[in-house]
Amino acid sequence: RKEVEQDPGPFNVPEGATVAFNCTYSNSASQSFFWYRQDCRKEPKLLMSVYSSGNEDGRFTAQLNRASQYISLLIRDSKLSDSATYLCVVNIRGDMRFGAGTRLTVKP
Amino acid sequence: NAGVTQTPKFQVLKTGQSMTLQCAQDMNHNSMYWYRQDPGMGLRLIYYSASEGTTDKGEVPNGYNVSRLNKREFSLRLESAAPSQTSVYFCASSGEIAGSSYNEQFFGPGTRLTVL
């Protein structure tokens, strides 16, 4: 079983839609959690950290459920520019483990 | 600031050839990392360096060596390339916030390596 699992997608949604990505992790010693964004043929970049109480950054909301070992990312009012691959990342004792990513395409 | 830079951007090798991938960061970060990214696999850590003069193996170190030349530079060497090493290689660096596990990693643009 992979340490960090994501639905690979692709998710194809119209502009303005709300879309949610899920991620599960297997190691209960995981300390911190992130969502990174990766554009096609580019490097990953931090989108947002995920805190226990949940956090929001504009149209993006991240949630963490430690009991279920589950992380989510909600994108509201999708824009064309949101098209990318979203990577779930888990820090296990300083070692960052990356999910394979969920691909999102937002269409006009 | 350039952030994290990598050279070369693209490389094609024949099986058995050697090469070194270069990485440099100008953010005064202590920690540096080398990852490989393969389709459907996510990024996997090859080696990392928590500080100048130290290096440690990651998840997939076999077939690679690294050198932390100074605080800025961290190179990855393939001594005898194999087709299984065809991948996209990313270098990253991070600064540490004392007492926090929320340390952002900054990535370079990647090197696309093909081994024939």
Short mmCIF file of N, CA and C in Angstrom, two decimals, chain B:
data_model
loop_
_atom_site.label_atom_id
_atom_site.label_comp_id
_atom_site.label_asym_id
_atom_site.label_seq_id
_atom_site.Cartn_x
_atom_site.Cartn_y
_atom_site.Cartn_z
N ASN B 1 16.44 37.19 -6.54
CA ASN B 1 16.91 35.86 -6.16
C ASN B 1 16.46 34.82 -7.18
N ALA B 2 17.35 33.92 -7.56
CA ALA B 2 17.00 32.90 -8.54
C ALA B 2 16.26 31.74 -7.89
N GLY B 3 16.38 31.57 -6.56
CA GLY B 3 15.74 30.45 -5.89
C GLY B 3 16.62 29.21 -6.03
N VAL B 4 16.04 28.14 -6.61
CA VAL B 4 16.77 26.90 -6.83
C VAL B 4 17.00 26.74 -8.33
N THR B 5 18.24 26.57 -8.73
CA THR B 5 18.55 26.39 -10.14
C THR B 5 19.15 25.01 -10.35
N GLN B 6 18.87 24.43 -11.51
CA GLN B 6 19.39 23.11 -11.86
C GLN B 6 19.95 23.14 -13.28
N THR B 7 21.02 22.39 -13.47
CA THR B 7 21.54 22.18 -14.82
C THR B 7 21.97 20.73 -14.97
N PRO B 8 21.81 20.12 -16.15
CA PRO B 8 21.16 20.70 -17.33
C PRO B 8 19.64 20.58 -17.23
N LYS B 9 18.93 21.13 -18.17
CA LYS B 9 17.47 20.98 -18.21
C LYS B 9 17.08 19.65 -18.85
N PHE B 10 17.85 19.22 -19.83
CA PHE B 10 17.58 17.97 -20.54
C PHE B 10 18.91 17.23 -20.73
N GLN B 11 18.84 15.90 -20.75
CA GLN B 11 20.04 15.12 -21.00
C GLN B 11 19.63 13.75 -21.53
N VAL B 12 20.35 13.29 -22.53
CA VAL B 12 20.18 11.93 -23.03
C VAL B 12 21.51 11.22 -22.85
N LEU B 13 21.47 10.06 -22.20
CA LEU B 13 22.66 9.26 -21.96
C LEU B 13 22.49 7.88 -22.57
N LYS B 14 23.61 7.25 -22.83
CA LYS B 14 23.58 5.84 -23.18
C LYS B 14 23.82 5.02 -21.92
N THR B 15 23.31 3.81 -21.89
CA THR B 15 23.53 2.92 -20.75
C THR B 15 25.02 2.83 -20.45
N GLY B 16 25.35 3.00 -19.18
CA GLY B 16 26.74 2.90 -18.74
C GLY B 16 27.48 4.23 -18.65
N GLN B 17 26.94 5.27 -19.27
CA GLN B 17 27.59 6.57 -19.18
C GLN B 17 27.34 7.17 -17.79
N SER B 18 28.21 8.13 -17.46
CA SER B 18 28.05 8.80 -16.17
C SER B 18 27.75 10.27 -16.40
N MET B 19 27.13 10.89 -15.40
CA MET B 19 26.91 12.32 -15.47
C MET B 19 26.60 12.85 -14.08
N THR B 20 26.74 14.16 -13.94
CA THR B 20 26.43 14.84 -12.69
C THR B 20 25.39 15.91 -12.95
N LEU B 21 24.33 15.88 -12.12
CA LEU B 21 23.31 16.92 -12.15
C LEU B 21 23.67 17.95 -11.08
N GLN B 22 23.63 19.21 -11.49
CA GLN B 22 24.03 20.28 -10.58
C GLN B 22 22.80 20.99 -10.02
N CYS B 23 22.90 21.42 -8.78
CA CYS B 23 21.82 22.17 -8.13
C CYS B 23 22.43 23.23 -7.24
N ALA B 24 21.84 24.43 -7.26
CA ALA B 24 22.30 25.50 -6.39
C ALA B 24 21.10 26.29 -5.90
N GLN B 25 21.20 26.78 -4.66
CA GLN B 25 20.13 27.63 -4.11
C GLN B 25 20.76 28.87 -3.47
N ASP B 26 20.02 29.96 -3.56
CA ASP B 26 20.54 31.22 -3.04
C ASP B 26 19.68 31.75 -1.90
N MET B 27 18.99 30.85 -1.21
CA MET B 27 18.09 31.25 -0.13
C MET B 27 18.69 30.99 1.25
N ASN B 28 19.96 30.61 1.27
CA ASN B 28 20.66 30.34 2.54
C ASN B 28 20.00 29.21 3.33
N HIS B 29 19.43 28.24 2.61
CA HIS B 29 18.79 27.11 3.27
C HIS B 29 19.82 26.08 3.71
N ASN B 30 19.54 25.45 4.85
CA ASN B 30 20.42 24.38 5.32
C ASN B 30 20.17 23.07 4.60
N SER B 31 18.90 22.75 4.37
CA SER B 31 18.55 21.43 3.84
C SER B 31 18.36 21.46 2.34
N MET B 32 18.88 20.41 1.70
CA MET B 32 18.70 20.26 0.26
C MET B 32 18.37 18.81 -0.05
N TYR B 33 17.67 18.60 -1.17
CA TYR B 33 17.11 17.29 -1.48
C TYR B 33 17.22 17.00 -2.99
N TRP B 34 17.31 15.72 -3.30
CA TRP B 34 17.16 15.27 -4.68
C TRP B 34 16.01 14.27 -4.74
N TYR B 35 15.08 14.52 -5.67
CA TYR B 35 13.94 13.65 -5.90
C TYR B 35 13.96 13.19 -7.36
N ARG B 36 13.28 12.08 -7.60
CA ARG B 36 12.94 11.70 -8.96
C ARG B 36 11.42 11.58 -9.04
N GLN B 37 10.89 11.92 -10.22
CA GLN B 37 9.46 11.83 -10.43
C GLN B 37 9.17 10.98 -11.66
N ASP B 38 8.43 9.91 -11.46
CA ASP B 38 8.04 9.00 -12.52
C ASP B 38 6.53 8.98 -12.63
N PRO B 39 6.01 8.74 -13.81
CA PRO B 39 4.54 8.75 -13.99
C PRO B 39 3.85 7.80 -13.02
N GLY B 40 2.82 8.31 -12.35
CA GLY B 40 2.02 7.48 -11.45
C GLY B 40 2.69 7.15 -10.13
N MET B 41 3.89 7.70 -9.88
CA MET B 41 4.64 7.30 -8.68
C MET B 41 4.79 8.42 -7.66
N GLY B 42 4.58 9.65 -8.05
CA GLY B 42 4.86 10.75 -7.13
C GLY B 42 6.36 10.97 -7.03
N LEU B 43 6.75 12.00 -6.34
CA LEU B 43 8.17 12.27 -6.15
C LEU B 43 8.73 11.32 -5.10
N ARG B 44 9.90 10.78 -5.36
CA ARG B 44 10.56 9.90 -4.40
C ARG B 44 11.94 10.47 -4.07
N LEU B 45 12.25 10.46 -2.80
CA LEU B 45 13.49 11.06 -2.33
C LEU B 45 14.67 10.13 -2.61
N ILE B 46 15.70 10.67 -3.23
CA ILE B 46 16.90 9.89 -3.54
C ILE B 46 17.93 10.06 -2.41
N TYR B 47 18.30 11.30 -2.17
CA TYR B 47 19.24 11.65 -1.10
C TYR B 47 18.84 13.02 -0.57
N TYR B 48 19.28 13.30 0.64
CA TYR B 48 19.11 14.64 1.17
C TYR B 48 20.32 15.02 2.00
N SER B 49 20.39 16.33 2.25
CA SER B 49 21.50 16.86 3.04
C SER B 49 20.91 17.86 4.02
N ALA B 50 21.01 17.55 5.30
CA ALA B 50 20.42 18.42 6.32
C ALA B 50 21.29 19.64 6.58
N SER B 51 22.55 19.55 6.24
CA SER B 51 23.44 20.69 6.43
C SER B 51 24.70 20.46 5.61
N GLU B 52 25.47 21.50 5.45
CA GLU B 52 26.73 21.39 4.71
C GLU B 52 27.59 20.30 5.34
N GLY B 53 28.08 19.42 4.50
CA GLY B 53 28.97 18.37 4.99
C GLY B 53 28.27 17.08 5.38
N THR B 54 26.95 17.06 5.35
CA THR B 54 26.22 15.82 5.70
C THR B 54 25.30 15.42 4.56
N THR B 55 25.21 14.11 4.33
CA THR B 55 24.26 13.59 3.36
C THR B 55 23.67 12.29 3.90
N ASP B 56 22.43 12.01 3.51
CA ASP B 56 21.76 10.79 3.96
C ASP B 56 20.94 10.20 2.83
N LYS B 57 20.78 8.89 2.88
CA LYS B 57 20.00 8.21 1.85
C LYS B 57 18.51 8.46 2.07
N GLY B 58 17.81 8.52 0.96
CA GLY B 58 16.37 8.62 0.99
C GLY B 58 15.74 7.28 0.66
N GLU B 59 14.64 7.34 -0.03
CA GLU B 59 13.85 6.14 -0.33
C GLU B 59 14.47 5.29 -1.45
N VAL B 60 15.09 5.95 -2.44
CA VAL B 60 15.60 5.22 -3.63
C VAL B 60 17.03 5.64 -3.96
N PRO B 61 18.03 5.35 -3.11
CA PRO B 61 19.39 5.85 -3.33
C PRO B 61 20.25 5.02 -4.28
N ASN B 62 19.84 3.79 -4.56
CA ASN B 62 20.71 2.89 -5.33
C ASN B 62 20.98 3.42 -6.73
N GLY B 63 22.25 3.44 -7.09
CA GLY B 63 22.67 3.90 -8.42
C GLY B 63 23.04 5.38 -8.46
N TYR B 64 22.98 6.03 -7.29
CA TYR B 64 23.25 7.47 -7.21
C TYR B 64 24.26 7.77 -6.12
N ASN B 65 24.99 8.87 -6.31
CA ASN B 65 25.81 9.43 -5.25
C ASN B 65 25.58 10.94 -5.22
N VAL B 66 25.83 11.53 -4.07
CA VAL B 66 25.62 12.98 -3.95
C VAL B 66 26.84 13.61 -3.30
N SER B 67 26.90 14.92 -3.48
CA SER B 67 27.95 15.70 -2.85
C SER B 67 27.40 17.06 -2.46
N ARG B 68 27.52 17.38 -1.17
CA ARG B 68 27.12 18.74 -0.73
C ARG B 68 28.40 19.55 -0.72
N LEU B 69 28.62 20.26 -1.80
CA LEU B 69 29.89 20.95 -2.02
C LEU B 69 30.08 22.11 -1.04
N ASN B 70 29.01 22.79 -0.75
CA ASN B 70 29.00 23.92 0.19
C ASN B 70 27.54 24.16 0.53
N LYS B 71 27.23 25.22 1.23
CA LYS B 71 25.85 25.41 1.63
C LYS B 71 24.93 25.62 0.43
N ARG B 72 25.45 26.19 -0.64
CA ARG B 72 24.62 26.52 -1.80
C ARG B 72 24.39 25.35 -2.74
N GLU B 73 25.36 24.44 -2.86
CA GLU B 73 25.35 23.49 -3.96
C GLU B 73 25.24 22.04 -3.50
N PHE B 74 24.43 21.28 -4.24
CA PHE B 74 24.20 19.87 -3.92
C PHE B 74 24.08 19.15 -5.25
N SER B 75 25.05 18.28 -5.55
CA SER B 75 25.07 17.63 -6.86
C SER B 75 24.69 16.16 -6.73
N LEU B 76 24.14 15.63 -7.82
CA LEU B 76 23.72 14.23 -7.89
C LEU B 76 24.47 13.56 -9.03
N ARG B 77 25.11 12.45 -8.74
CA ARG B 77 25.91 11.77 -9.77
C ARG B 77 25.36 10.38 -10.06
N LEU B 78 25.26 10.10 -11.36
CA LEU B 78 24.95 8.76 -11.82
C LEU B 78 26.25 8.18 -12.37
N GLU B 79 26.77 7.16 -11.72
CA GLU B 79 28.08 6.61 -12.13
C GLU B 79 27.98 5.76 -13.38
N SER B 80 26.92 4.99 -13.50
CA SER B 80 26.75 4.11 -14.65
C SER B 80 25.25 4.05 -14.93
N ALA B 81 24.80 4.95 -15.82
CA ALA B 81 23.38 5.13 -16.03
C ALA B 81 22.71 3.87 -16.57
N ALA B 82 21.47 3.66 -16.13
CA ALA B 82 20.65 2.53 -16.57
C ALA B 82 19.31 3.06 -17.06
N PRO B 83 18.66 2.36 -17.98
CA PRO B 83 17.35 2.83 -18.48
C PRO B 83 16.34 3.07 -17.37
N SER B 84 16.45 2.33 -16.26
CA SER B 84 15.52 2.52 -15.14
C SER B 84 15.69 3.89 -14.46
N GLN B 85 16.77 4.58 -14.80
CA GLN B 85 17.00 5.90 -14.23
C GLN B 85 16.44 7.02 -15.11
N THR B 86 15.79 6.64 -16.19
CA THR B 86 15.06 7.62 -16.99
C THR B 86 13.95 8.21 -16.13
N SER B 87 13.98 9.52 -15.97
CA SER B 87 13.05 10.16 -15.04
C SER B 87 13.21 11.67 -15.14
N VAL B 88 12.40 12.36 -14.37
CA VAL B 88 12.59 13.80 -14.16
C VAL B 88 13.16 13.98 -12.76
N TYR B 89 14.25 14.68 -12.66
CA TYR B 89 14.95 14.86 -11.38
C TYR B 89 14.75 16.29 -10.89
N PHE B 90 14.28 16.40 -9.65
CA PHE B 90 14.09 17.70 -9.03
C PHE B 90 15.00 17.84 -7.82
N CYS B 91 15.61 19.00 -7.74
CA CYS B 91 16.34 19.40 -6.55
C CYS B 91 15.43 20.33 -5.75
N ALA B 92 15.54 20.29 -4.43
CA ALA B 92 14.74 21.18 -3.59
C ALA B 92 15.58 21.63 -2.41
N SER B 93 15.15 22.71 -1.80
CA SER B 93 15.81 23.17 -0.57
C SER B 93 14.74 23.65 0.39
N SER B 94 15.06 23.65 1.66
CA SER B 94 14.14 24.18 2.66
C SER B 94 14.90 24.80 3.81
N GLY B 95 14.31 25.85 4.35
CA GLY B 95 14.84 26.45 5.56
C GLY B 95 14.05 25.90 6.73
N GLU B 96 14.60 25.90 7.89
CA GLU B 96 13.90 25.31 9.03
C GLU B 96 13.42 26.41 9.98
N ILE B 97 12.19 26.26 10.38
CA ILE B 97 11.65 27.10 11.44
C ILE B 97 11.74 26.27 12.70
N ALA B 98 12.47 26.76 13.69
CA ALA B 98 12.72 25.98 14.90
C ALA B 98 11.41 25.53 15.52
N GLY B 99 11.32 24.23 15.81
CA GLY B 99 10.14 23.69 16.49
C GLY B 99 8.96 23.44 15.57
N SER B 100 9.13 23.68 14.27
CA SER B 100 8.00 23.49 13.35
C SER B 100 8.30 22.38 12.37
N SER B 101 7.30 21.60 12.04
CA SER B 101 7.45 20.60 10.98
C SER B 101 6.85 21.12 9.67
N TYR B 102 6.40 22.38 9.68
CA TYR B 102 5.81 22.97 8.48
C TYR B 102 6.87 23.78 7.74
N ASN B 103 7.82 23.07 7.14
CA ASN B 103 8.89 23.74 6.42
C ASN B 103 8.66 23.56 4.93
N GLU B 104 8.46 24.67 4.23
CA GLU B 104 8.20 24.61 2.79
C GLU B 104 9.43 24.19 2.04
N GLN B 105 9.26 23.31 1.07
CA GLN B 105 10.36 22.97 0.17
C GLN B 105 10.18 23.75 -1.13
N PHE B 106 11.29 24.31 -1.60
CA PHE B 106 11.31 25.06 -2.85
C PHE B 106 12.04 24.21 -3.88
N PHE B 107 11.42 24.05 -5.04
CA PHE B 107 11.97 23.15 -6.05
C PHE B 107 12.62 23.90 -7.19
N GLY B 108 13.63 23.26 -7.76
CA GLY B 108 14.21 23.73 -9.01
C GLY B 108 13.34 23.31 -10.18
N PRO B 109 13.68 23.76 -11.40
CA PRO B 109 12.84 23.49 -12.57
C PRO B 109 12.91 22.07 -13.10
N GLY B 110 13.85 21.28 -12.60
CA GLY B 110 13.92 19.87 -13.00
C GLY B 110 14.90 19.61 -14.14
N THR B 111 15.37 18.37 -14.18
CA THR B 111 16.20 17.87 -15.28
C THR B 111 15.51 16.64 -15.84
N ARG B 112 15.24 16.67 -17.13
CA ARG B 112 14.61 15.51 -17.79
C ARG B 112 15.72 14.64 -18.37
N LEU B 113 15.87 13.47 -17.80
CA LEU B 113 16.94 12.56 -18.18
C LEU B 113 16.37 11.33 -18.88
N THR B 114 16.94 11.01 -20.03
CA THR B 114 16.59 9.79 -20.74
C THR B 114 17.83 8.95 -20.88
N VAL B 115 17.74 7.68 -20.49
CA VAL B 115 18.86 6.74 -20.63
C VAL B 115 18.46 5.68 -21.65
N LEU B 116 19.22 5.61 -22.71
CA LEU B 116 18.89 4.68 -23.81
C LEU B 116 19.58 3.34 -23.64
#
